[in-house]
C-alpha atoms as a PDB file:
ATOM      1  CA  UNK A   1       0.000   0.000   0.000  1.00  0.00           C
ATOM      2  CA  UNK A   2       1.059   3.472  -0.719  1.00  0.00           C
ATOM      3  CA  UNK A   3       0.718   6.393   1.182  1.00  0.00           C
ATOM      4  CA  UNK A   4       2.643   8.955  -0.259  1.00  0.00           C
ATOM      5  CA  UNK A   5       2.377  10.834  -3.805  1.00  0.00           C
ATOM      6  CA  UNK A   6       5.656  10.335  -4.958  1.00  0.00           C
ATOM      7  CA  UNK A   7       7.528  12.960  -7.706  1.00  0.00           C
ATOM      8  CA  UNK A   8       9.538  11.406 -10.339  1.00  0.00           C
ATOM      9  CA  UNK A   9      12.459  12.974 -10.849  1.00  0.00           C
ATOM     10  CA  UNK A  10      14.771  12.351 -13.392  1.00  0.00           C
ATOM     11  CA  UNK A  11      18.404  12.026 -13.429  1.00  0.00           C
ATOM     12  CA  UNK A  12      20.605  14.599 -14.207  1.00  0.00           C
ATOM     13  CA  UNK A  13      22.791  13.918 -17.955  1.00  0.00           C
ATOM     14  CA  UNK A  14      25.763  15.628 -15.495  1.00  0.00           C
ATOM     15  CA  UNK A  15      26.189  14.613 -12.275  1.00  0.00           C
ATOM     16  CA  UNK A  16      28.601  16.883  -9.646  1.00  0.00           C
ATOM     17  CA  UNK A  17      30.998  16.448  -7.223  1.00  0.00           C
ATOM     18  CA  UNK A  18      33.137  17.381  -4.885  1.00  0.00           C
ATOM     19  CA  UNK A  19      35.974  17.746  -7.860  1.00  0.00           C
ATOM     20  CA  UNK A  20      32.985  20.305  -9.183  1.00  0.00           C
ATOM     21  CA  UNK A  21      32.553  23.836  -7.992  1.00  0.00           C
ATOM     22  CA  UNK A  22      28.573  24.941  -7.581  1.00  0.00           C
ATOM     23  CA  UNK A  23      26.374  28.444  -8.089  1.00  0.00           C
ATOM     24  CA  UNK A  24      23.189  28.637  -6.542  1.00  0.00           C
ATOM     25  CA  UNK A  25      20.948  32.050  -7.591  1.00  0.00           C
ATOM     26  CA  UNK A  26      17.725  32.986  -6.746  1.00  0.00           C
ATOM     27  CA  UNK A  27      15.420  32.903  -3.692  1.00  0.00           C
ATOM     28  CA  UNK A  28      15.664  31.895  -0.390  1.00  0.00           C
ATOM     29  CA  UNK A  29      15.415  28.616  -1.017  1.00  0.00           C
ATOM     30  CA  UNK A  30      18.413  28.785  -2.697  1.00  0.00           C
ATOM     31  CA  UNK A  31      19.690  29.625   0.241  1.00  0.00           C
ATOM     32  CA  UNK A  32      18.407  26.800   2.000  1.00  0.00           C
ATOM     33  CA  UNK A  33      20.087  24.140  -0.530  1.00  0.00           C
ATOM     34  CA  UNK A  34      22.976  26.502  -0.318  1.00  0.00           C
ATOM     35  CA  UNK A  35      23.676  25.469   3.520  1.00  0.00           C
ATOM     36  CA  UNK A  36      23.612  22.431   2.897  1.00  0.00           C
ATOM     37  CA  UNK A  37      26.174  22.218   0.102  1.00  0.00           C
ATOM     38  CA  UNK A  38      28.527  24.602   2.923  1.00  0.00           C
ATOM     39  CA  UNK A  39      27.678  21.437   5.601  1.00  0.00           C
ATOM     40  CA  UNK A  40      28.604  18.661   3.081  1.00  0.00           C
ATOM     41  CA  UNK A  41      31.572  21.480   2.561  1.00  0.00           C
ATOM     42  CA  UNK A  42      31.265  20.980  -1.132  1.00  0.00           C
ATOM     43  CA  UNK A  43      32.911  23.589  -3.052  1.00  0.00           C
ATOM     44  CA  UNK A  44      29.568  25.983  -3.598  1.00  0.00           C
ATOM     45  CA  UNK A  45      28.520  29.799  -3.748  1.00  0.00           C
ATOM     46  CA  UNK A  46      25.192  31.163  -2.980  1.00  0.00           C
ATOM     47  CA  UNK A  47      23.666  34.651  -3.804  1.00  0.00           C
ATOM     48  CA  UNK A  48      26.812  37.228  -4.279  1.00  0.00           C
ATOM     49  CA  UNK A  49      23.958  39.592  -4.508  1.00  0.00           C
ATOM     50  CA  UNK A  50      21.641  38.522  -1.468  1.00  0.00           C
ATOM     51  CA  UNK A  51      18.312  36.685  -2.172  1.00  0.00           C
ATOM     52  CA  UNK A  52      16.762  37.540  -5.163  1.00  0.00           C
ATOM     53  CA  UNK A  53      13.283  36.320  -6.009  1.00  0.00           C
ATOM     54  CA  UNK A  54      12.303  37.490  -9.232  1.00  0.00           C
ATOM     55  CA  UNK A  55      13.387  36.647 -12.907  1.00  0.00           C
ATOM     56  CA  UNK A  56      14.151  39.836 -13.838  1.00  0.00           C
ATOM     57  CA  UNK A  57      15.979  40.756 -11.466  1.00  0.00           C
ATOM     58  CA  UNK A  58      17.930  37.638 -11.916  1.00  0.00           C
ATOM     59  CA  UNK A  59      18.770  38.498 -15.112  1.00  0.00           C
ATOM     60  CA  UNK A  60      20.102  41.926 -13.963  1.00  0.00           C
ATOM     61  CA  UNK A  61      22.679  41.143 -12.488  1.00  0.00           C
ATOM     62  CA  UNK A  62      23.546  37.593 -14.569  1.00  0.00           C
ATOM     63  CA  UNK A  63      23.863  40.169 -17.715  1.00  0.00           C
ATOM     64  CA  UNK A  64      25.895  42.719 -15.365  1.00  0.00           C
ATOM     65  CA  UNK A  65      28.848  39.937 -14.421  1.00  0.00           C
ATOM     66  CA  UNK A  66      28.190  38.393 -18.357  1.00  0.00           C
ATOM     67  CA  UNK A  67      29.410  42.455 -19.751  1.00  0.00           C
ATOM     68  CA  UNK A  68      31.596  42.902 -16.808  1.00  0.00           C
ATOM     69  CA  UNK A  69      29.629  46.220 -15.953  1.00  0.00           C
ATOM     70  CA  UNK A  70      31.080  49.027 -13.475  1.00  0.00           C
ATOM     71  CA  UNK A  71      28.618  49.987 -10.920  1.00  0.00           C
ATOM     72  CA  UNK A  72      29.220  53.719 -10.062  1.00  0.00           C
ATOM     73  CA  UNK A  73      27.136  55.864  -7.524  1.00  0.00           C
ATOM     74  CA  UNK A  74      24.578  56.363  -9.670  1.00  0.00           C
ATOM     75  CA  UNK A  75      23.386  52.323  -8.923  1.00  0.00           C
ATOM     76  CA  UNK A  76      23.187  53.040  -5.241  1.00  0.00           C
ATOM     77  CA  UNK A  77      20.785  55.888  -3.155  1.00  0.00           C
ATOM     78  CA  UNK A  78      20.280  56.534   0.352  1.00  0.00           C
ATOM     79  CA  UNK A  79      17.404  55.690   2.451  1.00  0.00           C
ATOM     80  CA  UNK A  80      16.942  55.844   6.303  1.00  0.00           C
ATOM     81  CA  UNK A  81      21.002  56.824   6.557  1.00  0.00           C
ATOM     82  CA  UNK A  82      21.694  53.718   4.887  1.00  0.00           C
ATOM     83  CA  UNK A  83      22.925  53.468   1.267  1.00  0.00           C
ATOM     84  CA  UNK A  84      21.468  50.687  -1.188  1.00  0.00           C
ATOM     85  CA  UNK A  85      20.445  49.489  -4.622  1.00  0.00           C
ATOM     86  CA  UNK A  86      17.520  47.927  -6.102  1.00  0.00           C
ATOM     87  CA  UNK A  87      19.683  45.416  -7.723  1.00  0.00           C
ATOM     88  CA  UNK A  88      20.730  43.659  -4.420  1.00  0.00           C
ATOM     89  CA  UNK A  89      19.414  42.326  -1.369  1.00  0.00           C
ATOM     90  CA  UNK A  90      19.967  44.531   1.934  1.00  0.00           C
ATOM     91  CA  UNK A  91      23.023  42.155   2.567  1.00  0.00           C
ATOM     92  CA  UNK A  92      25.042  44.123   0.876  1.00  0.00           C
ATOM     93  CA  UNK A  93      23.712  47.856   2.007  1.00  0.00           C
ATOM     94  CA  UNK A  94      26.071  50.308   3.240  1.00  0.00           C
ATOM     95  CA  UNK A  95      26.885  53.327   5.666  1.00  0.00           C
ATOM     96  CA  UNK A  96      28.659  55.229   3.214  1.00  0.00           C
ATOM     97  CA  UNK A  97      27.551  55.640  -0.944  1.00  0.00           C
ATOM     98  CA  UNK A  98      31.724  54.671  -1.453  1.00  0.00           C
ATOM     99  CA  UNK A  99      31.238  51.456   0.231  1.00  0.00           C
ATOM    100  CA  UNK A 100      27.887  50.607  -0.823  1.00  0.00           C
ATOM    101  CA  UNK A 101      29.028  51.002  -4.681  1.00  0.00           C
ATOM    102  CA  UNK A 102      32.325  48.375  -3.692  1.00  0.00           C
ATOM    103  CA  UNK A 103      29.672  45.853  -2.396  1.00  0.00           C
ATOM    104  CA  UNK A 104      28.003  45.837  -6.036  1.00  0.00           C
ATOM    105  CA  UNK A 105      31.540  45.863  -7.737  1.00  0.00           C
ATOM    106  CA  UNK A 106      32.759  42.780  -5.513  1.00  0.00           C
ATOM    107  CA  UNK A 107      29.955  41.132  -5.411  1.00  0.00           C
ATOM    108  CA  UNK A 108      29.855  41.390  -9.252  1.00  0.00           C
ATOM    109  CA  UNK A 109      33.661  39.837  -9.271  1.00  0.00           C
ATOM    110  CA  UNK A 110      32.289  37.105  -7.364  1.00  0.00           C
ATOM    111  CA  UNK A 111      29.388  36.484  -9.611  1.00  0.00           C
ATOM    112  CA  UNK A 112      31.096  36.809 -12.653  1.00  0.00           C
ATOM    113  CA  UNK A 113      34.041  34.079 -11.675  1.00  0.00           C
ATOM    114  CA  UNK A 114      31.556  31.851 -10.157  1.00  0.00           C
ATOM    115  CA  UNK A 115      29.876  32.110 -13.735  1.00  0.00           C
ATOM    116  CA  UNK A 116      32.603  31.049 -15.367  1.00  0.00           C
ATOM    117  CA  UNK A 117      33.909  28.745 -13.192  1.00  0.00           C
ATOM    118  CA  UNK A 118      31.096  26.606 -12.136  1.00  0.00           C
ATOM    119  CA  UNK A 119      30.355  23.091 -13.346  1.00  0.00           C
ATOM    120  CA  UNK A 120      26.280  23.598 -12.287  1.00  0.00           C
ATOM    121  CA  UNK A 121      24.217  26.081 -11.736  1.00  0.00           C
ATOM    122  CA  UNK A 122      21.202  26.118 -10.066  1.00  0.00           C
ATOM    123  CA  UNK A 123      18.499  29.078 -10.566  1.00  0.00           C
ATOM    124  CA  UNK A 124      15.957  29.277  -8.042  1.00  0.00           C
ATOM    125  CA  UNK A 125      12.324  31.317  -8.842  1.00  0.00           C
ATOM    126  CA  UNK A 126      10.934  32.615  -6.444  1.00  0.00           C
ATOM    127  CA  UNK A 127       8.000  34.982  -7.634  1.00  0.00           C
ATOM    128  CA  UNK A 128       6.347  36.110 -10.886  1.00  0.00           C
ATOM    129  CA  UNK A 129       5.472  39.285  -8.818  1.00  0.00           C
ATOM    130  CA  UNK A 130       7.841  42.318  -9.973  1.00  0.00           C
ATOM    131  CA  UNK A 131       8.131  45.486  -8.421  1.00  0.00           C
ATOM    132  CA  UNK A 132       9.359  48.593 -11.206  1.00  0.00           C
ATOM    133  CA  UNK A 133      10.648  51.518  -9.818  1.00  0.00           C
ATOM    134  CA  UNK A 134       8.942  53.909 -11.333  1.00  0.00           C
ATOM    135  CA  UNK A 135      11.612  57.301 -11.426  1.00  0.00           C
ATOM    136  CA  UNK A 136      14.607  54.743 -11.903  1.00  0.00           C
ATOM    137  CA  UNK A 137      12.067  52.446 -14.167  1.00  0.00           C
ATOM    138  CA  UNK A 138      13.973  49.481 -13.434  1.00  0.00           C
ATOM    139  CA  UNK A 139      12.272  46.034 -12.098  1.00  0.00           C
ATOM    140  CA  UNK A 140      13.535  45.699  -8.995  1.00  0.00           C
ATOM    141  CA  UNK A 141      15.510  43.317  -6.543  1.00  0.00           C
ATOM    142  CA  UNK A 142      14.361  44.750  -3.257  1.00  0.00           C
ATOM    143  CA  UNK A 143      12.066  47.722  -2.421  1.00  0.00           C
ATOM    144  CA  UNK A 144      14.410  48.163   0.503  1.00  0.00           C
ATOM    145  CA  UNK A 145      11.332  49.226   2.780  1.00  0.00           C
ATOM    146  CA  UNK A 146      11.181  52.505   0.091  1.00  0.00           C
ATOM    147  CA  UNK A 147       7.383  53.910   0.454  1.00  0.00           C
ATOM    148  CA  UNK A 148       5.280  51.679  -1.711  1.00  0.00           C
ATOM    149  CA  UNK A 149       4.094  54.814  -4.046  1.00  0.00           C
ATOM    150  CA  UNK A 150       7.493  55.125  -5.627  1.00  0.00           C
ATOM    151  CA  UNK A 151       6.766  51.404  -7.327  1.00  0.00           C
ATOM    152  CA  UNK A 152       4.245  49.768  -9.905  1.00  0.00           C
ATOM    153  CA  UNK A 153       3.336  46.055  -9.059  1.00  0.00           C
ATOM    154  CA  UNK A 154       2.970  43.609 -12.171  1.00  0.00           C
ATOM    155  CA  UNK A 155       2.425  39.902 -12.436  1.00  0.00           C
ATOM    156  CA  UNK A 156       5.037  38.587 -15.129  1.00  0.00           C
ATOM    157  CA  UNK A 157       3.067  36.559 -17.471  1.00  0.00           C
ATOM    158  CA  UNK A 158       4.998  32.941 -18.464  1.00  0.00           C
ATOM    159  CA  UNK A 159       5.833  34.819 -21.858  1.00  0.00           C
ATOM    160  CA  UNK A 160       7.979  37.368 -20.310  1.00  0.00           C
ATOM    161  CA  UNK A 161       9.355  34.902 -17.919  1.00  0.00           C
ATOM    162  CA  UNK A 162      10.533  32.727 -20.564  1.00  0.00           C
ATOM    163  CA  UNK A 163      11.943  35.534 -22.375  1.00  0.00           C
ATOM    164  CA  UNK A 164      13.752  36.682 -19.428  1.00  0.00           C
ATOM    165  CA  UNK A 165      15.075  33.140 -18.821  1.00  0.00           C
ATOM    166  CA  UNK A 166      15.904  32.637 -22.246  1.00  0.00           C
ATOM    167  CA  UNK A 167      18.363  35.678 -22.049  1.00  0.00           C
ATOM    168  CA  UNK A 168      19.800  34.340 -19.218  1.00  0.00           C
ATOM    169  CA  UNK A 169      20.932  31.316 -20.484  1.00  0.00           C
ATOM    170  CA  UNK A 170      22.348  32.887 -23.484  1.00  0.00           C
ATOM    171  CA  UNK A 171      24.318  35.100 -21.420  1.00  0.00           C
ATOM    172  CA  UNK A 172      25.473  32.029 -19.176  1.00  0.00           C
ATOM    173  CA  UNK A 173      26.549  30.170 -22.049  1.00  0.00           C
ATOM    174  CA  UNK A 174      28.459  32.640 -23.688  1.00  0.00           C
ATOM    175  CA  UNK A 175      30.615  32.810 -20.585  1.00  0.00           C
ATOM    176  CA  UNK A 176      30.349  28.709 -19.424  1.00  0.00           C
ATOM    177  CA  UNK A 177      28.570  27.240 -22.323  1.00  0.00           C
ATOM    178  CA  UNK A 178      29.436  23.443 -20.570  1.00  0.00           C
ATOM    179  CA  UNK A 179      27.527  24.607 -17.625  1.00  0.00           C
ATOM    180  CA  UNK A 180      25.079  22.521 -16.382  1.00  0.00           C
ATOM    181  CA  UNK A 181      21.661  24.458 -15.556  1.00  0.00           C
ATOM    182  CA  UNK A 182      19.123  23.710 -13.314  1.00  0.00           C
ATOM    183  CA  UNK A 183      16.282  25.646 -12.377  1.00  0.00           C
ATOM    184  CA  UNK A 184      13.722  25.427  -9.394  1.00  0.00           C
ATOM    185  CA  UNK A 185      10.748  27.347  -8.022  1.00  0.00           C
ATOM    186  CA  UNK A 186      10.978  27.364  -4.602  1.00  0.00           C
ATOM    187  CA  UNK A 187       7.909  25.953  -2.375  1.00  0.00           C
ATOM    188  CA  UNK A 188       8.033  28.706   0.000  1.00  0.00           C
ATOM    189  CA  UNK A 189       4.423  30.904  -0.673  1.00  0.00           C
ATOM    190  CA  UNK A 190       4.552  34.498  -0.937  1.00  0.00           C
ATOM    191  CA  UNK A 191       1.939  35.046   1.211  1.00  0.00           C
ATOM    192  CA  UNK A 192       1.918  38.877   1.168  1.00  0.00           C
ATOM    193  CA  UNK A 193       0.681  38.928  -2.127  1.00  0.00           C
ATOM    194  CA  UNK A 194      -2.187  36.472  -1.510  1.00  0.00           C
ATOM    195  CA  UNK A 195      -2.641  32.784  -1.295  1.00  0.00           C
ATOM    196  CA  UNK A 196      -4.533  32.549  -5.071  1.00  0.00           C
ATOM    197  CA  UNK A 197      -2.139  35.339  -5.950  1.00  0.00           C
ATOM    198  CA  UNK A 198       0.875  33.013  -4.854  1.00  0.00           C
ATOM    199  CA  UNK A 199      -0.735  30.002  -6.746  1.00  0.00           C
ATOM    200  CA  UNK A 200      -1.173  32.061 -10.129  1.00  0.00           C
ATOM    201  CA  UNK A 201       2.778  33.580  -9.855  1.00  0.00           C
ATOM    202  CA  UNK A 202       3.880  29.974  -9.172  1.00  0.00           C
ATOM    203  CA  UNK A 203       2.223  28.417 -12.048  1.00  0.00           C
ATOM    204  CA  UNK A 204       3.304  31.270 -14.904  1.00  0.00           C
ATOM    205  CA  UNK A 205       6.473  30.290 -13.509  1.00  0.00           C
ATOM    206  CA  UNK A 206       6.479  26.668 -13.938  1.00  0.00           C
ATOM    207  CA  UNK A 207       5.290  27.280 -17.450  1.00  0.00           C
ATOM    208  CA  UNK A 208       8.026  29.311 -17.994  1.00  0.00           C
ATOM    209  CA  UNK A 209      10.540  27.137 -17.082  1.00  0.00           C
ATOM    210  CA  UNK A 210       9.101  24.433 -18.493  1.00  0.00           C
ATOM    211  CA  UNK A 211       9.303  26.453 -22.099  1.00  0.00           C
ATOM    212  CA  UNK A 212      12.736  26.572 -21.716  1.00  0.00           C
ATOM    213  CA  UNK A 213      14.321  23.370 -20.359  1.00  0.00           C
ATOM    214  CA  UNK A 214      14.670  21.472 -23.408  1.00  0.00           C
ATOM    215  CA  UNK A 215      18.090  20.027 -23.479  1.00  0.00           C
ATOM    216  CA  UNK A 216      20.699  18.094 -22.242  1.00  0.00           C
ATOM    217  CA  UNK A 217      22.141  20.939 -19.693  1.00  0.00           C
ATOM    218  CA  UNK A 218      19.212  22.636 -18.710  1.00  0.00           C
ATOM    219  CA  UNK A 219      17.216  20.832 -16.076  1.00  0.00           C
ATOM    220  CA  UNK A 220      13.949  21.238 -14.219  1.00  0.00           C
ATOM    221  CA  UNK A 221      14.257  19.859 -10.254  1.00  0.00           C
ATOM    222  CA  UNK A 222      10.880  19.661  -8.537  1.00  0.00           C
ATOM    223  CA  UNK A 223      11.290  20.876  -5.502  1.00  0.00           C
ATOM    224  CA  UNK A 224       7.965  22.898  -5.274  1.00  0.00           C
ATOM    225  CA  UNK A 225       6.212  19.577  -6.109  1.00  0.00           C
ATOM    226  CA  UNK A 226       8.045  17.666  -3.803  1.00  0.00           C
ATOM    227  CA  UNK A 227       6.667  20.122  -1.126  1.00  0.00           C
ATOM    228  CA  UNK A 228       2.979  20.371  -2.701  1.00  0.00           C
ATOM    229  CA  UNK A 229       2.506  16.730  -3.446  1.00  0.00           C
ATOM    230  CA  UNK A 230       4.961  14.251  -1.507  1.00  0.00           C
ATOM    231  CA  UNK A 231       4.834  16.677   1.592  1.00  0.00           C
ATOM    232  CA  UNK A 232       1.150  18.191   1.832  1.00  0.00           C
ATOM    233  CA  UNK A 233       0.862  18.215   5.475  1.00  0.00           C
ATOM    234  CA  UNK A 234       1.403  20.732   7.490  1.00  0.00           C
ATOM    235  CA  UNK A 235       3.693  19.375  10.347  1.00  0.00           C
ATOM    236  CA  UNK A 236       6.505  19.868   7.004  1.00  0.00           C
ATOM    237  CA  UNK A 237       6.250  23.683   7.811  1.00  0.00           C
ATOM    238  CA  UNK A 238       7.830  25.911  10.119  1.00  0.00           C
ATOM    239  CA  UNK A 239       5.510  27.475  12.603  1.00  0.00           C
ATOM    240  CA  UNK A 240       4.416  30.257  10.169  1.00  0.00           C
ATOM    241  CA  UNK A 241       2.944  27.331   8.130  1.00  0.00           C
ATOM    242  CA  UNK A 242       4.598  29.189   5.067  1.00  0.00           C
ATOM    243  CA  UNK A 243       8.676  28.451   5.385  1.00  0.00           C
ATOM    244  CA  UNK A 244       9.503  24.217   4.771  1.00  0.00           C
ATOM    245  CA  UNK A 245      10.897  22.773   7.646  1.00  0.00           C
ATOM    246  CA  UNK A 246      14.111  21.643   8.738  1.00  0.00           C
ATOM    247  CA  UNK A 247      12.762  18.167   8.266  1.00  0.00           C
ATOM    248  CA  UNK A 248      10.871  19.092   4.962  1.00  0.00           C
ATOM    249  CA  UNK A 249      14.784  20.796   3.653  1.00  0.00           C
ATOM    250  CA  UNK A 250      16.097  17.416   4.525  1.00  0.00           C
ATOM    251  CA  UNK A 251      14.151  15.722   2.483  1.00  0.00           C
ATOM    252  CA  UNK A 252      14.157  17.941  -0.711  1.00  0.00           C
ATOM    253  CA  UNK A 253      18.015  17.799  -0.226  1.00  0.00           C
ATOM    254  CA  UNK A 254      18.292  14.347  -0.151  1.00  0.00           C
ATOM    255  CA  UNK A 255      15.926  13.480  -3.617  1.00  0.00           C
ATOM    256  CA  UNK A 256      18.279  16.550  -4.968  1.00  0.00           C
ATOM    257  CA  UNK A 257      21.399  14.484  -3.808  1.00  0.00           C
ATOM    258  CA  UNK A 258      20.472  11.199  -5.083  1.00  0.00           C
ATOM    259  CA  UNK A 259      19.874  12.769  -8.342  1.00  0.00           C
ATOM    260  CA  UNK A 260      22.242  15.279  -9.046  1.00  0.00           C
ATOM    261  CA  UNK A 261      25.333  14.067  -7.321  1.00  0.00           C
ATOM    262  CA  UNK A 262      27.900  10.947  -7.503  1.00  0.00           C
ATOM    263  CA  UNK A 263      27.663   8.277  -5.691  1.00  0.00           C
ATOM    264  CA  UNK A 264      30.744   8.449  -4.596  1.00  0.00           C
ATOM    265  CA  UNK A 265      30.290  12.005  -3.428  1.00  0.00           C
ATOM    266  CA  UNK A 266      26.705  10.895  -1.902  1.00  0.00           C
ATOM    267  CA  UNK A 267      28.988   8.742   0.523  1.00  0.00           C
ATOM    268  CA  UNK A 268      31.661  11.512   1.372  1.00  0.00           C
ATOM    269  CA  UNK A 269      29.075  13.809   2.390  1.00  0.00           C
ATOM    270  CA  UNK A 270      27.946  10.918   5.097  1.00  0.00           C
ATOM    271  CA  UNK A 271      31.458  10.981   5.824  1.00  0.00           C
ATOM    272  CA  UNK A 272      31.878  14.894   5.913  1.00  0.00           C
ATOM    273  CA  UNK A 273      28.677  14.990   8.671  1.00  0.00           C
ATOM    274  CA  UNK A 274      30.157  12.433  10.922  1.00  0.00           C
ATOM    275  CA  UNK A 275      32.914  14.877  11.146  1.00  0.00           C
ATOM    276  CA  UNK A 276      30.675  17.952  11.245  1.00  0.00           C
ATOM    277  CA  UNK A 277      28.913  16.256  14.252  1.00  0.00           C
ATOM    278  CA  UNK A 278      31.855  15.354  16.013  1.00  0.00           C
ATOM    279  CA  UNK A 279      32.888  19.079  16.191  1.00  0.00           C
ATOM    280  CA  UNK A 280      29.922  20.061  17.046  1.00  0.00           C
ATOM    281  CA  UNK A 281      29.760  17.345  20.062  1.00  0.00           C
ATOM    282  CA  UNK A 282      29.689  19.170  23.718  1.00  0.00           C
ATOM    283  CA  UNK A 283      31.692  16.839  26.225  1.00  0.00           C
ATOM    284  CA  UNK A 284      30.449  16.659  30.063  1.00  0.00           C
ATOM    285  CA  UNK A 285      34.336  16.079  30.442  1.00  0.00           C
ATOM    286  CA  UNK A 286      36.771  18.109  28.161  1.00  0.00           C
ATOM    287  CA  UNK A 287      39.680  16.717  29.690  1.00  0.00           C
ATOM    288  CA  UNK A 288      38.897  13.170  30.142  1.00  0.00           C
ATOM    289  CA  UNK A 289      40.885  10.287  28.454  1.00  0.00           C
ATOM    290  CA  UNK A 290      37.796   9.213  26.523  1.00  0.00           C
ATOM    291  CA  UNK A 291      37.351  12.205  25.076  1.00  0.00           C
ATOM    292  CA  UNK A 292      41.029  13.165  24.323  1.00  0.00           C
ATOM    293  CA  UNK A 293      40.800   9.700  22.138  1.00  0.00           C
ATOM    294  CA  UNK A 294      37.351  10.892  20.183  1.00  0.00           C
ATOM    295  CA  UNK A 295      39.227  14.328  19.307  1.00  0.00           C
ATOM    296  CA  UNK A 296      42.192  12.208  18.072  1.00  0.00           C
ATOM    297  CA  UNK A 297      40.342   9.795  15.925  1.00  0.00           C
ATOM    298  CA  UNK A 298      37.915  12.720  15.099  1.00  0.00           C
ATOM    299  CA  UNK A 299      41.301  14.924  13.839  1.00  0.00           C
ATOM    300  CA  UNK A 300      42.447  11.331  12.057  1.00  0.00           C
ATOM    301  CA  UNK A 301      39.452  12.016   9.695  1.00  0.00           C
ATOM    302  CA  UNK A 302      40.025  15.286   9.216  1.00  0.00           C
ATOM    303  CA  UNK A 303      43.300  14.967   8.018  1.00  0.00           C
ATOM    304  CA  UNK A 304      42.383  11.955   5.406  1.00  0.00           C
ATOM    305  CA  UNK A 305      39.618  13.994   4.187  1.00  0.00           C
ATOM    306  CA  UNK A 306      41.887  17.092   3.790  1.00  0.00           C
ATOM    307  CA  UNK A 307      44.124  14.789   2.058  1.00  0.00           C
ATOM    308  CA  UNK A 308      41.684  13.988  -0.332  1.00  0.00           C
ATOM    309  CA  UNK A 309      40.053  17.177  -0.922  1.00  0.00           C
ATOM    310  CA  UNK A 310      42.828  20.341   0.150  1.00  0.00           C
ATOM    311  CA  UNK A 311      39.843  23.327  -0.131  1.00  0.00           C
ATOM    312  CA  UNK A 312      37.801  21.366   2.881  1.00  0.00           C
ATOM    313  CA  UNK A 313      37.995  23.304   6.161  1.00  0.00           C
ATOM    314  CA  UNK A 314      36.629  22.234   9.345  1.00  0.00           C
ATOM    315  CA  UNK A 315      36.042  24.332  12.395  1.00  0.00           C
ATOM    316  CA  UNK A 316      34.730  23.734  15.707  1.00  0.00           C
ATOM    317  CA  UNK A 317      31.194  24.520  16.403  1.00  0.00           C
ATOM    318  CA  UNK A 318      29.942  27.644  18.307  1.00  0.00           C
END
C-alpha cells in the first residue's frame, strides 16, 4: 500500500561532485540548498547579490557579471542613513555611498568568476510578482522598505518569464557554455501577495521554465512539487505554516542528492557529517581520556579527508 504521492524525478545527464565547484541564484530557497552544500563542505557559492526572487531581477545582475559592468554611484541611493540598490538584497547595504558602490563591484567579481567557473548552476524562482521603480524604471531586486508609491506592481506573465530566462541562459553560455543548468521554483508561498495570488505567480512560472528546459544541460528539479505533493501536510512547515521545515529541507536535499550528485560524493558527504557532528559534540568532560581519544580519531578524519580534498575546512562549532 502506498501512502505517499511520490515525484519522479529524473536524473541529471551531469552529475557533480566534490571535484565540481557549484552556483546557486535565486530565492531563499536557494539559500536553504545553499547550507547544505557549505555542511557537506562541497565547493559551492550562494547569492553574491543577497536573495533575489524574481526573474528579472535575476537576469540583472547575470547580464551585469556576463558584460563585466562598473557599478558607479549612480546604482546606489540613500534611504533611512543607509545606502542601497535595487539590484541587491539589503546584505550588501552600506553606511557610506563609497562602500555601498564596492559591495556591487565585488559582489559582481564574485558572480562573474563563479559564472565562469562553475560546473552547475542552479536558478531558483521565487515569484512572478515584480516590483518597477517607477523614477529609476527598473524592475527591482528589493524595495528596501522605500514607500510603496514610488513602485508599480505587475504579475510577469509565463511569456515574459521565458523571455527573461531565455536571455539568461544565453548570457550564461556565452561565458560557461558546458555549464550545467538547473532551475527550481521554490515551495516557499509568498503570502503577502495572496494565497490565489501566490498560486497564479507559481504556475506562470512553472510554465516558464518548463518552455525553456529542453536540453541536455538545462534541467527542471521539482522541488515545489516535492513540497505540494509528496509533503502536503502541514507538520513539514515551520511554525508560520509558510517556510519548509528543517525536516521538509532534509528531504528535498536528499531526492536533490540522489539525483544530481555521484555516488561516490553521496557517501563523502555521510562521511563529511560524521565529522561535522563530532565538532559540534559538547563533552560533560573536556579533559577526560575518553574524550582526548574521540578528538584524536575525530582529527584522524580530518586529516584523510583534507588529504583527499585540500579546499575542505573544518572548524569547531559555536
Amino acid at each position: 500500500m502506498k501512502l505517499q504521492t511520490e515525484i519522479p524525478i529524473k536524473q541529471a545527464a551531469k552529475l557533480f561532485g566534490y571535484e565540481n565547484k557549484l552556483l546557486l541564484l535565486g530565492s531563499c530557497f536557494a539559500e536553504n540548498i545553499g547550507k547544505k552544500l557549505d555542511y557537506f563542505k562541497f565547493q559551492s557559492v550562494t547569492n553574491p547579490f543577497g536573495i533575489i526572487f524574481n526573474p528579472i531581477a535575476l537576469e540583472t545582475v547575470i547580464n551585469a557579471a556576463v558584460v563585466n559592468k562598473t557599478f558607479t554611484e549612480v546604482d546606489v541611493f540613500e534611504h533611512n542613513g543607509i545606502w542601497k540598490s535595487f539590484a541587491a538584497h539589503s546584505d550588501l547595504n552600506a553606511s557610506s555611498r563609497l562602500e555601498a558602490v564596492i559591495h556591487l563591484q565585488e559582489a559582481q567579481q564574485v558572480l562573474r568568476e563563479q559564472l565562469t567557473e562553475a560546473s552547475h548552476i542552479v536558478i531558483t524562482l521565487g515569484t512572478s510578482w515584480v516590483y518597477k521603480h517607477i523614477a529609476r524604471q527598473q524592475v527591482v531586486a528589493n524595495c528596501h522598505k522605500v514607500p510603496q508609491k514610488e513602485f508599480t506592481k505587475e504579475l510577469l506573465d509565463s511569456q515574459k518569464i521565458s523571455e527573461s530566462l531565455s536571455r539568461i541562459l544565453k548570457d550564461v553560455q556565452q561565458l560557461n557554455p558546458s555549464a550545467s543548468i538547473t532551475f527550481t521554483v521554490s515551495p516557499i508561498r509568498h503570502s503577502k501577495d495572496g494565497f490565489v495570488e501566490n498560486t497564479l505567480s507559481k504556475s506562470h512560472l512553472i510554465a516558464a521554465v518548463h518552455h525553456v528546459v529542453d536540453n541536455e544541460n538545462v534541467h527542471y528539479f521539482p522541488a515545489y512539487e516535492i513540497m505540494m505533493d509528496e509533503l502536503r501536510d502541514y507538520r513539514f512547515y515551520n511554525a508560520d505554516m509558510i517556510h519548509p521545515s528543517p525536516v521538509a529541507i532534509d528531504y528535498i536535499w536528499e531526492k536533490f542528492m540522489e539525483n544530481y550528485a555521484f555516488a561516490k560524493a553521496q557517501q563523502t558527504a555521510k562521511e563529511v557529517a560524521v565529522i561535522q557532528q563530532g565538532l559540534a559534540h559538547k563533552p560533560f568532560q573536556p579533559e577526560s581520556q575518553a574524550h582526548q581519544k574521540f578528538l584524536a580519531k575525530l582529527y584522524a578524519k580530518i586529516e584523510s579527508m583534507q588529504k583527499m580534498y585540500p579546499f575542505m575546512e573544518f572548524l569547531p562549532h559555536a
